[in-house]
Short mmCIF file of C-alpha atoms in Angstrom, two decimals:
data_model
loop_
_atom_site.label_atom_id
_atom_site.label_comp_id
_atom_site.label_asym_id
_atom_site.label_seq_id
_atom_site.Cartn_x
_atom_site.Cartn_y
_atom_site.Cartn_z
CA MET I 165 15.62 36.73 32.55
CA ASP I 166 18.26 38.49 30.45
CA PHE I 167 19.64 35.15 29.30
CA ASN I 168 16.20 33.91 28.24
CA LEU I 169 15.52 37.14 26.41
CA LYS I 170 18.82 36.88 24.57
CA LYS I 171 18.10 33.29 23.63
CA LEU I 172 14.64 34.21 22.46
CA THR I 173 16.05 37.03 20.36
CA SER I 174 18.70 34.74 18.90
CA ASP I 175 16.16 32.06 18.04
CA ALA I 176 13.92 34.65 16.42
CA GLY I 177 16.86 35.87 14.32
CA VAL I 178 17.70 32.34 13.18
CA PHE I 179 14.06 31.67 12.32
CA PHE I 180 13.88 34.89 10.32
CA THR I 181 17.05 34.18 8.31
CA ARG I 182 15.84 30.66 7.57
CA ALA I 183 12.49 32.02 6.44
CA VAL I 184 14.21 34.48 4.14
CA GLN I 185 16.43 31.73 2.69
CA PHE I 186 13.43 29.42 2.16
CA THR I 187 11.42 32.17 0.45
CA GLU I 188 14.29 33.11 -1.85
CA GLU I 189 14.74 29.46 -2.80
CA LYS I 190 11.08 29.22 -3.71
CA LEU I 191 11.38 32.38 -5.80
CA GLY I 192 14.51 31.05 -7.48
CA SER I 193 16.77 33.86 -6.27
CA ALA I 194 18.87 31.69 -3.94
CA GLU I 195 20.76 28.44 -4.40
CA LYS I 196 19.59 25.30 -2.65
CA THR I 197 21.74 22.38 -1.54
CA GLU I 198 20.19 19.20 -2.93
CA LEU I 199 20.17 15.97 -0.97
CA ASP I 200 21.88 12.96 -2.52
CA ALA I 201 19.72 10.66 -4.63
CA HIS I 202 19.84 7.77 -2.15
CA LEU I 203 18.53 9.96 0.67
CA GLU I 204 15.82 11.40 -1.57
CA ASN I 205 14.67 7.88 -2.46
CA LEU I 206 14.58 6.91 1.20
CA ILE I 207 12.46 9.97 1.99
CA ALA I 208 10.00 9.21 -0.83
CA ARG I 209 9.74 5.58 0.31
CA ALA I 210 9.12 6.66 3.90
CA ASP I 211 6.38 9.10 2.85
CA CYS I 212 4.71 6.36 0.79
CA THR I 213 4.89 3.96 3.74
CA LYS I 214 3.38 6.51 6.11
CA ASN I 215 0.52 7.46 3.78
CA TRP I 216 -0.55 3.89 2.98
CA THR I 217 -0.09 2.68 6.55
CA GLU I 218 -2.36 5.48 7.74
CA LYS I 219 -5.03 4.61 5.15
CA ILE I 220 -4.88 0.88 5.93
CA PHE I 221 -5.02 1.61 9.66
CA ARG I 222 -8.08 3.89 9.36
CA GLN I 223 -9.97 1.51 7.07
CA THR I 224 -9.19 -1.49 9.28
CA GLU I 225 -10.64 0.45 12.21
CA VAL I 226 -13.81 1.01 10.18
CA LEU I 227 -13.93 -2.69 9.26
CA LEU I 228 -13.57 -3.85 12.85
CA GLN I 229 -15.79 -1.15 14.34
CA PRO I 230 -18.23 0.41 11.84
CA ASN I 231 -19.84 2.59 14.52
CA PRO I 232 -18.06 6.01 14.45
CA SER I 233 -19.29 6.92 17.94
CA ALA I 234 -17.75 3.75 19.35
CA ARG I 235 -14.47 4.50 17.56
CA ILE I 236 -14.39 8.02 19.05
CA GLU I 237 -15.07 6.58 22.49
CA GLU I 238 -12.23 4.06 22.11
CA PHE I 239 -9.93 6.87 20.89
CA PHE I 240 -10.52 8.92 24.06
CA TYR I 241 -9.99 5.89 26.29
CA GLU I 242 -6.65 5.26 24.57
CA LYS I 243 -5.57 8.90 24.94
CA LEU I 244 -6.53 8.85 28.62
CA ASP I 245 -4.59 5.58 28.98
CA LYS I 246 -7.64 3.82 30.38
CA LYS I 247 -8.94 0.33 29.69
CA ILE I 248 -11.64 0.25 27.03
CA PRO I 249 -14.84 -1.19 28.56
CA SER I 250 -16.10 -4.48 27.20
CA ARG I 251 -18.81 -3.97 24.59
CA THR I 252 -21.48 -6.53 23.68
CA THR I 253 -21.30 -7.55 20.04
CA ASN I 254 -24.36 -7.37 17.81
CA GLY I 255 -24.48 -11.16 17.54
CA GLU I 256 -24.48 -11.58 21.33
CA LEU I 257 -27.18 -8.92 21.70
CA LEU I 258 -29.34 -10.58 19.04
CA GLY I 259 -28.88 -13.95 20.70
CA GLN I 260 -29.97 -12.53 24.06
CA TYR I 261 -33.07 -10.95 22.51
CA MET I 262 -34.02 -14.30 20.95
CA LEU I 263 -33.58 -16.12 24.26
CA ASP I 264 -35.69 -13.53 26.08
CA ALA I 265 -38.37 -13.73 23.38
CA ALA I 266 -38.46 -17.52 23.68
CA LYS I 267 -39.30 -17.19 27.38
CA ASP I 268 -42.35 -15.07 26.56
CA PHE I 269 -43.53 -17.19 23.63
CA GLY I 270 -42.99 -20.40 25.54
CA PRO I 271 -39.84 -22.53 25.19
CA GLY I 272 -42.03 -25.58 24.54
CA THR I 273 -43.60 -24.14 21.41
CA PRO I 274 -42.00 -24.78 17.99
CA TYR I 275 -41.24 -21.08 17.55
CA GLY I 276 -39.92 -20.67 21.08
CA SER I 277 -37.67 -23.73 20.95
CA THR I 278 -36.29 -22.62 17.57
CA LEU I 279 -35.61 -19.14 18.96
CA ILE I 280 -33.63 -20.73 21.77
CA THR I 281 -31.56 -22.78 19.35
CA VAL I 282 -30.88 -19.88 16.98
CA GLY I 283 -30.25 -17.49 19.89
CA GLU I 284 -27.58 -19.76 21.36
CA TYR I 285 -25.79 -19.95 18.02
CA GLN I 286 -26.05 -16.20 17.52
CA SER I 287 -24.36 -15.78 20.90
CA ARG I 288 -21.60 -18.13 19.77
CA LEU I 289 -21.17 -16.12 16.59
CA GLY I 290 -20.96 -12.95 18.67
CA GLY I 291 -18.33 -14.53 20.89
CA ALA I 292 -16.28 -15.53 17.85
CA GLU I 293 -16.56 -11.97 16.56
CA ARG I 294 -15.39 -10.56 19.90
CA GLU I 295 -12.34 -12.83 19.86
CA PHE I 296 -11.58 -11.83 16.27
CA LEU I 297 -11.81 -8.11 17.10
CA GLN I 298 -9.51 -8.46 20.10
CA THR I 299 -6.95 -10.53 18.20
CA SER I 300 -6.93 -8.16 15.23
CA ALA I 301 -6.58 -5.09 17.44
CA ILE I 302 -3.57 -6.54 19.25
CA ASN I 303 -1.78 -8.21 16.35
CA PHE I 304 -2.52 -5.76 13.53
CA LEU I 305 -3.88 -2.39 14.60
CA THR I 306 -1.51 -1.84 17.52
CA PRO I 307 1.74 -2.29 15.50
CA LEU I 308 0.44 0.09 12.81
CA ARG I 309 -0.53 2.65 15.43
CA ASN I 310 2.85 2.32 17.14
CA PHE I 311 4.58 3.10 13.86
CA LEU I 312 2.45 6.15 13.12
CA GLU I 313 2.60 7.56 16.65
CA GLY I 314 6.15 6.49 17.49
CA ASP I 315 8.66 5.75 14.74
CA TRP I 316 7.13 8.13 12.23
CA ARG I 317 7.11 11.05 14.65
CA THR I 318 10.80 10.48 15.35
CA ILE I 319 11.55 10.36 11.63
CA SER I 320 9.54 13.54 11.02
CA LYS I 321 11.37 15.35 13.81
CA GLU I 322 14.79 14.41 12.42
CA ARG I 323 13.72 15.39 8.89
CA ARG I 324 12.67 18.83 10.09
CA LEU I 325 16.02 19.17 11.83
CA LEU I 326 17.79 18.15 8.62
CA GLU I 327 15.87 20.78 6.68
CA ASN I 328 16.94 23.44 9.20
CA ARG I 329 20.58 22.34 8.92
CA ARG I 330 20.32 22.56 5.14
CA LEU I 331 18.91 26.09 5.34
CA ASP I 332 21.72 27.09 7.73
CA LEU I 333 24.27 25.61 5.30
CA ASP I 334 22.88 27.56 2.35
CA ILE I 335 22.78 30.76 4.41
CA CYS I 336 26.48 30.34 5.23
CA LYS I 337 27.27 29.70 1.56
CA ALA I 338 25.51 32.93 0.63
CA ARG I 339 27.46 34.85 3.29
CA VAL I 340 30.76 33.55 1.94
CA LYS I 341 29.83 34.80 -1.53
CA LYS I 342 28.80 38.20 -0.21
CA ALA I 343 31.87 38.71 2.02
CA LYS I 344 34.28 41.32 0.58
CA GLN I 345 36.90 41.79 3.23
CA ALA I 346 39.37 39.02 4.04
CA GLU I 347 38.50 39.00 7.75
CA ALA I 348 34.75 38.76 7.09
CA LYS I 349 35.33 36.11 4.49
CA ALA I 350 37.45 34.00 6.85
CA ALA I 351 34.75 34.19 9.54
CA ALA I 352 32.06 33.24 7.00
CA GLU I 353 34.13 30.27 5.79
CA GLN I 354 34.55 29.08 9.39
CA GLU I 355 30.76 29.23 9.88
CA LEU I 356 30.33 27.36 6.61
CA ARG I 357 32.60 24.53 7.76
CA VAL I 358 30.66 24.20 11.03
CA ALA I 359 27.34 24.27 9.18
CA GLN I 360 28.56 21.64 6.70
CA THR I 361 29.64 19.34 9.55
CA GLU I 362 26.30 19.68 11.31
CA PHE I 363 24.42 19.10 8.08
CA ASP I 364 26.44 15.95 7.25
CA ARG I 365 25.92 14.58 10.76
CA GLN I 366 22.17 15.19 10.64
CA ALA I 367 21.93 13.70 7.16
CA GLU I 368 23.56 10.52 8.44
CA VAL I 369 21.18 10.31 11.41
CA THR I 370 18.17 10.81 9.13
CA ARG I 371 19.46 8.25 6.64
CA LEU I 372 19.82 5.58 9.33
CA LEU I 373 16.26 6.19 10.54
CA LEU I 374 14.87 6.07 7.02
CA GLU I 375 16.68 2.82 6.25
CA GLY I 376 14.80 1.34 9.21
CA ILE I 377 11.63 1.52 7.10
CA SER I 378 12.67 -1.84 5.62
CA SER I 379 12.42 -3.39 9.09
CA THR I 380 9.02 -1.73 9.47
CA HIS I 381 7.84 -3.44 6.28
CA VAL I 382 9.00 -6.82 7.59
CA ASN I 383 7.18 -6.26 10.88
CA HIS I 384 3.99 -5.14 9.14
CA LEU I 385 4.17 -8.16 6.83
CA ARG I 386 4.22 -10.47 9.83
CA CYS I 387 1.28 -8.58 11.37
CA LEU I 388 -0.63 -8.84 8.10
CA HIS I 389 -0.21 -12.62 8.09
CA GLU I 390 -1.53 -12.75 11.65
CA PHE I 391 -4.52 -10.59 10.67
CA VAL I 392 -5.39 -12.89 7.77
CA GLU I 393 -5.01 -15.92 10.03
CA ALA I 394 -7.41 -14.35 12.55
CA GLN I 395 -9.89 -13.64 9.75
CA ALA I 396 -9.67 -17.20 8.43
CA THR I 397 -10.20 -18.64 11.91
CA TYR I 398 -13.18 -16.36 12.52
CA TYR I 399 -14.93 -17.12 9.24
CA ALA I 400 -14.24 -20.85 9.63
CA GLN I 401 -15.84 -20.77 13.09
CA CYS I 402 -18.85 -18.90 11.72
CA HIS I 403 -19.20 -21.41 8.89
CA GLN I 404 -19.00 -24.33 11.32
CA TYR I 405 -21.60 -22.80 13.64
CA MET I 406 -24.00 -22.15 10.76
CA GLN I 407 -23.64 -25.69 9.45
CA GLU I 408 -24.37 -27.07 12.91
CA LEU I 409 -27.35 -24.72 13.25
CA GLN I 410 -28.80 -25.75 9.91
CA LYS I 411 -28.45 -29.43 10.81
CA GLU I 412 -30.27 -28.85 14.10
CA LEU I 413 -33.03 -26.90 12.40
CA SER I 414 -33.26 -29.57 9.70
CA SER I 415 -33.78 -32.35 12.22
CA ALA I 416 -36.13 -30.29 14.41
CA ASN I 417 -38.32 -28.91 11.59
CA SER I 418 -38.24 -31.78 9.09
CA ASP I 419 -41.90 -32.62 9.72
CA THR I 420 -43.16 -29.04 9.57
CA TYR I 421 -40.99 -27.74 6.74
CA PRO I 422 -39.74 -30.63 4.59
CA ASN I 423 -36.90 -29.72 2.22
CA SER I 424 -36.28 -26.36 3.97
CA PHE I 425 -32.87 -27.27 5.30
CA ALA I 426 -32.31 -30.61 3.65
CA SER I 427 -29.71 -29.24 1.26
CA ASN I 428 -27.28 -28.98 4.16
CA ALA I 429 -28.43 -32.02 6.09
CA LYS I 430 -28.09 -34.27 3.03
CA PRO I 431 -25.23 -33.30 0.74
CA SER I 432 -25.83 -34.07 -2.92
CA THR I 433 -23.33 -36.05 -4.94
CA SER I 434 -23.31 -33.66 -7.88
CA ALA I 435 -24.03 -29.96 -8.15
CA THR I 436 -24.29 -27.20 -10.67
CA CYS I 437 -22.90 -23.99 -9.22
CA PRO I 438 -24.06 -20.59 -10.54
CA SER I 439 -20.87 -18.84 -9.54
CA PRO I 440 -17.24 -19.65 -10.37
CA VAL I 441 -15.97 -17.90 -7.23
CA SER I 442 -13.29 -19.97 -5.54
CA SER I 443 -13.63 -20.86 -1.86
CA ALA I 444 -10.17 -22.35 -1.45
CA THR I 445 -9.26 -19.86 1.26
CA LEU I 446 -11.45 -21.66 3.81
CA PRO I 447 -11.22 -25.46 3.75
CA GLY I 448 -14.60 -27.16 3.64
CA VAL I 449 -16.45 -24.12 2.31
CA SER I 450 -18.21 -24.46 -1.02
CA PRO I 451 -20.20 -21.90 -2.99
CA PRO I 452 -24.01 -22.12 -2.98
CA CYS I 453 -25.12 -24.70 -5.49
CA LEU I 454 -28.28 -26.12 -6.98
CA ALA I 455 -28.57 -29.89 -7.06
CA SER I 456 -27.86 -31.51 -10.37
CA SER I 457 -30.60 -32.65 -12.68
CA SER I 458 -29.74 -36.26 -11.95
CA THR I 459 -32.39 -37.52 -9.51
CA PRO I 460 -31.84 -40.82 -7.67
CA GLY I 461 -34.71 -43.27 -7.84
CA ILE I 462 -36.34 -41.74 -10.94
CA ALA I 463 -36.33 -43.27 -14.40
CA GLN I 464 -33.56 -41.68 -16.44
CA GLU I 465 -32.47 -41.66 -20.01
CA PRO I 466 -28.96 -42.84 -21.02
CA SER I 467 -27.77 -39.21 -20.97
CA GLY I 468 -28.79 -38.86 -17.31
CA GLN I 469 -31.91 -36.74 -18.06
CA LEU I 470 -35.05 -37.28 -15.98
CA LYS I 471 -37.99 -38.85 -17.89
CA ILE I 472 -40.37 -36.20 -16.65
CA GLN I 473 -43.24 -37.56 -18.75
CA ASP I 474 -43.20 -40.75 -16.66
CA VAL I 475 -43.84 -38.83 -13.42
CA GLN I 476 -47.52 -38.65 -12.45
CA GLN I 477 -49.09 -36.20 -10.02
CA PRO I 478 -50.09 -38.04 -6.83
CA SER I 479 -53.69 -37.92 -5.69
CA THR I 480 -52.62 -36.34 -2.39
CA GLY I 481 -49.59 -34.36 -1.29
CA HIS I 482 -49.55 -31.77 -4.08
CA ARG I 483 -49.40 -28.08 -3.07
CA LYS I 484 -49.58 -24.63 -4.57
CA ALA I 485 -46.39 -22.59 -4.62
CA LYS I 486 -45.54 -19.00 -5.48
CA VAL I 487 -42.41 -18.46 -7.58
CA LEU I 488 -40.00 -16.03 -5.88
CA TYR I 489 -37.47 -15.53 -8.69
CA ASP I 490 -37.14 -16.14 -12.41
CA TYR I 491 -35.48 -19.45 -13.24
CA ASP I 492 -34.27 -20.73 -16.62
CA ALA I 493 -34.39 -24.50 -17.10
CA HIS I 494 -30.99 -26.07 -17.73
CA ASP I 495 -32.41 -29.06 -19.63
CA THR I 496 -35.71 -30.64 -20.77
CA SER I 497 -36.29 -32.26 -17.38
CA GLU I 498 -36.62 -28.84 -15.68
CA LEU I 499 -39.40 -26.24 -15.80
CA SER I 500 -38.62 -22.58 -16.41
CA LEU I 501 -40.20 -20.20 -13.89
CA LEU I 502 -41.36 -16.59 -13.83
CA ALA I 503 -41.40 -14.59 -10.61
CA ASP I 504 -44.80 -14.24 -8.86
CA GLU I 505 -46.55 -16.97 -10.87
CA LEU I 506 -48.39 -19.83 -9.11
CA ILE I 507 -47.64 -23.46 -9.90
CA THR I 508 -48.54 -26.85 -8.48
CA VAL I 509 -45.68 -28.78 -6.89
CA TYR I 510 -45.22 -32.23 -5.40
CA THR I 511 -42.44 -34.65 -4.65
CA VAL I 512 -41.90 -38.30 -5.57
CA PRO I 513 -40.17 -41.06 -3.59
CA GLY I 514 -36.38 -40.91 -3.74
CA MET I 515 -36.31 -37.43 -5.26
CA ASP I 516 -33.49 -35.07 -4.29
CA PRO I 517 -34.80 -32.83 -1.45
CA ASP I 518 -33.48 -29.73 -3.23
CA TRP I 519 -36.05 -30.21 -6.01
CA LEU I 520 -39.79 -30.64 -6.53
CA VAL I 521 -41.85 -31.55 -9.57
CA GLY I 522 -43.75 -28.49 -10.78
CA GLU I 523 -46.74 -28.28 -13.11
CA ARG I 524 -48.12 -25.29 -15.00
CA GLY I 525 -51.03 -26.30 -17.23
CA ASN I 526 -49.72 -28.95 -19.58
CA GLN I 527 -46.08 -28.15 -18.77
CA LYS I 528 -44.23 -30.21 -16.21
CA GLY I 529 -40.66 -30.33 -14.94
CA LYS I 530 -38.30 -30.19 -11.99
CA VAL I 531 -38.05 -26.90 -10.07
CA PRO I 532 -35.62 -25.84 -7.30
CA VAL I 533 -37.15 -25.54 -3.83
CA THR I 534 -35.20 -22.38 -3.02
CA TYR I 535 -37.05 -20.49 -5.76
CA LEU I 536 -40.47 -21.23 -4.26
CA GLU I 537 -42.74 -20.16 -1.43
CA LEU I 538 -45.04 -23.05 -0.50
CA LEU I 539 -48.58 -21.73 0.07
CA SER I 540 -50.56 -24.74 1.18
#
């Protein structure tokens, strides 16, 4: 008990003298030993690494799991060192709802059979998402967390110890200056030599740990590549599933909804894209496009323009359509549209399925199917 009390008293005395030294340094009444420039640069680099790693880690968590309640639940499971329970993804849940709805509506009906098809693909999308989340958590989030909760804590502990050794060194320097008698001065110089040795040793330990930040960057770079690879695989799978789904819907609904999905079932040879965004990151992915004004099977001028005046409205097969969005004609073969107006539309043999012929009074021209809602 006496020993513990003495140690407690000694520790309290050391803490007090360090506090006094630190306060005097802040007030400018005491000298402060500066770290060498190399060590200062290493410390600044380490702080920058910690701050940005923490931000990237937190935002990646939000990206992978937008639900804050679910993130808190996962956090407690990790702290309790328990396995996180499997959670159904939104895509899988949606797919299950569609399959259950199809049972009630009747799987033999057009709506029910389509719900089954879409529900199965939604479940596949959910499965791909689950695999992406698991891969990203293991290959990207876990290494970042290990750095923040492991390596960085060790570095912070050694830096605090270095700061204490520096304060002890400056306290000893002040004592040497204040010592008047030879005996007191000799004792103070001896304490100074010990403090300098301990400070130098701790500075070397801290420097070695801080230099390891370069290895951390290399490791995080590798993890970043794996994260991007997982993202690319996930989005490529989603794109493939959606293409397959559109083809199935196109073949199943071609009689009921002609042209609805034909743009994916029958790729056009030429397209005019409204956006210059590159899709080179995922092979096979192209930006949404409108079919070109060149229409196979229709009389064309030498410049490739459709001779719209030669197209006659058929006696049957024409329909009314409501315009969903404004559309500006790209050439004289097309008809400009205003949102919410009603026009008459029809198709002609051999015409690109992405387009219809539209008439408004005496005006006539090609119009894109995606801008219309067919009413009858």
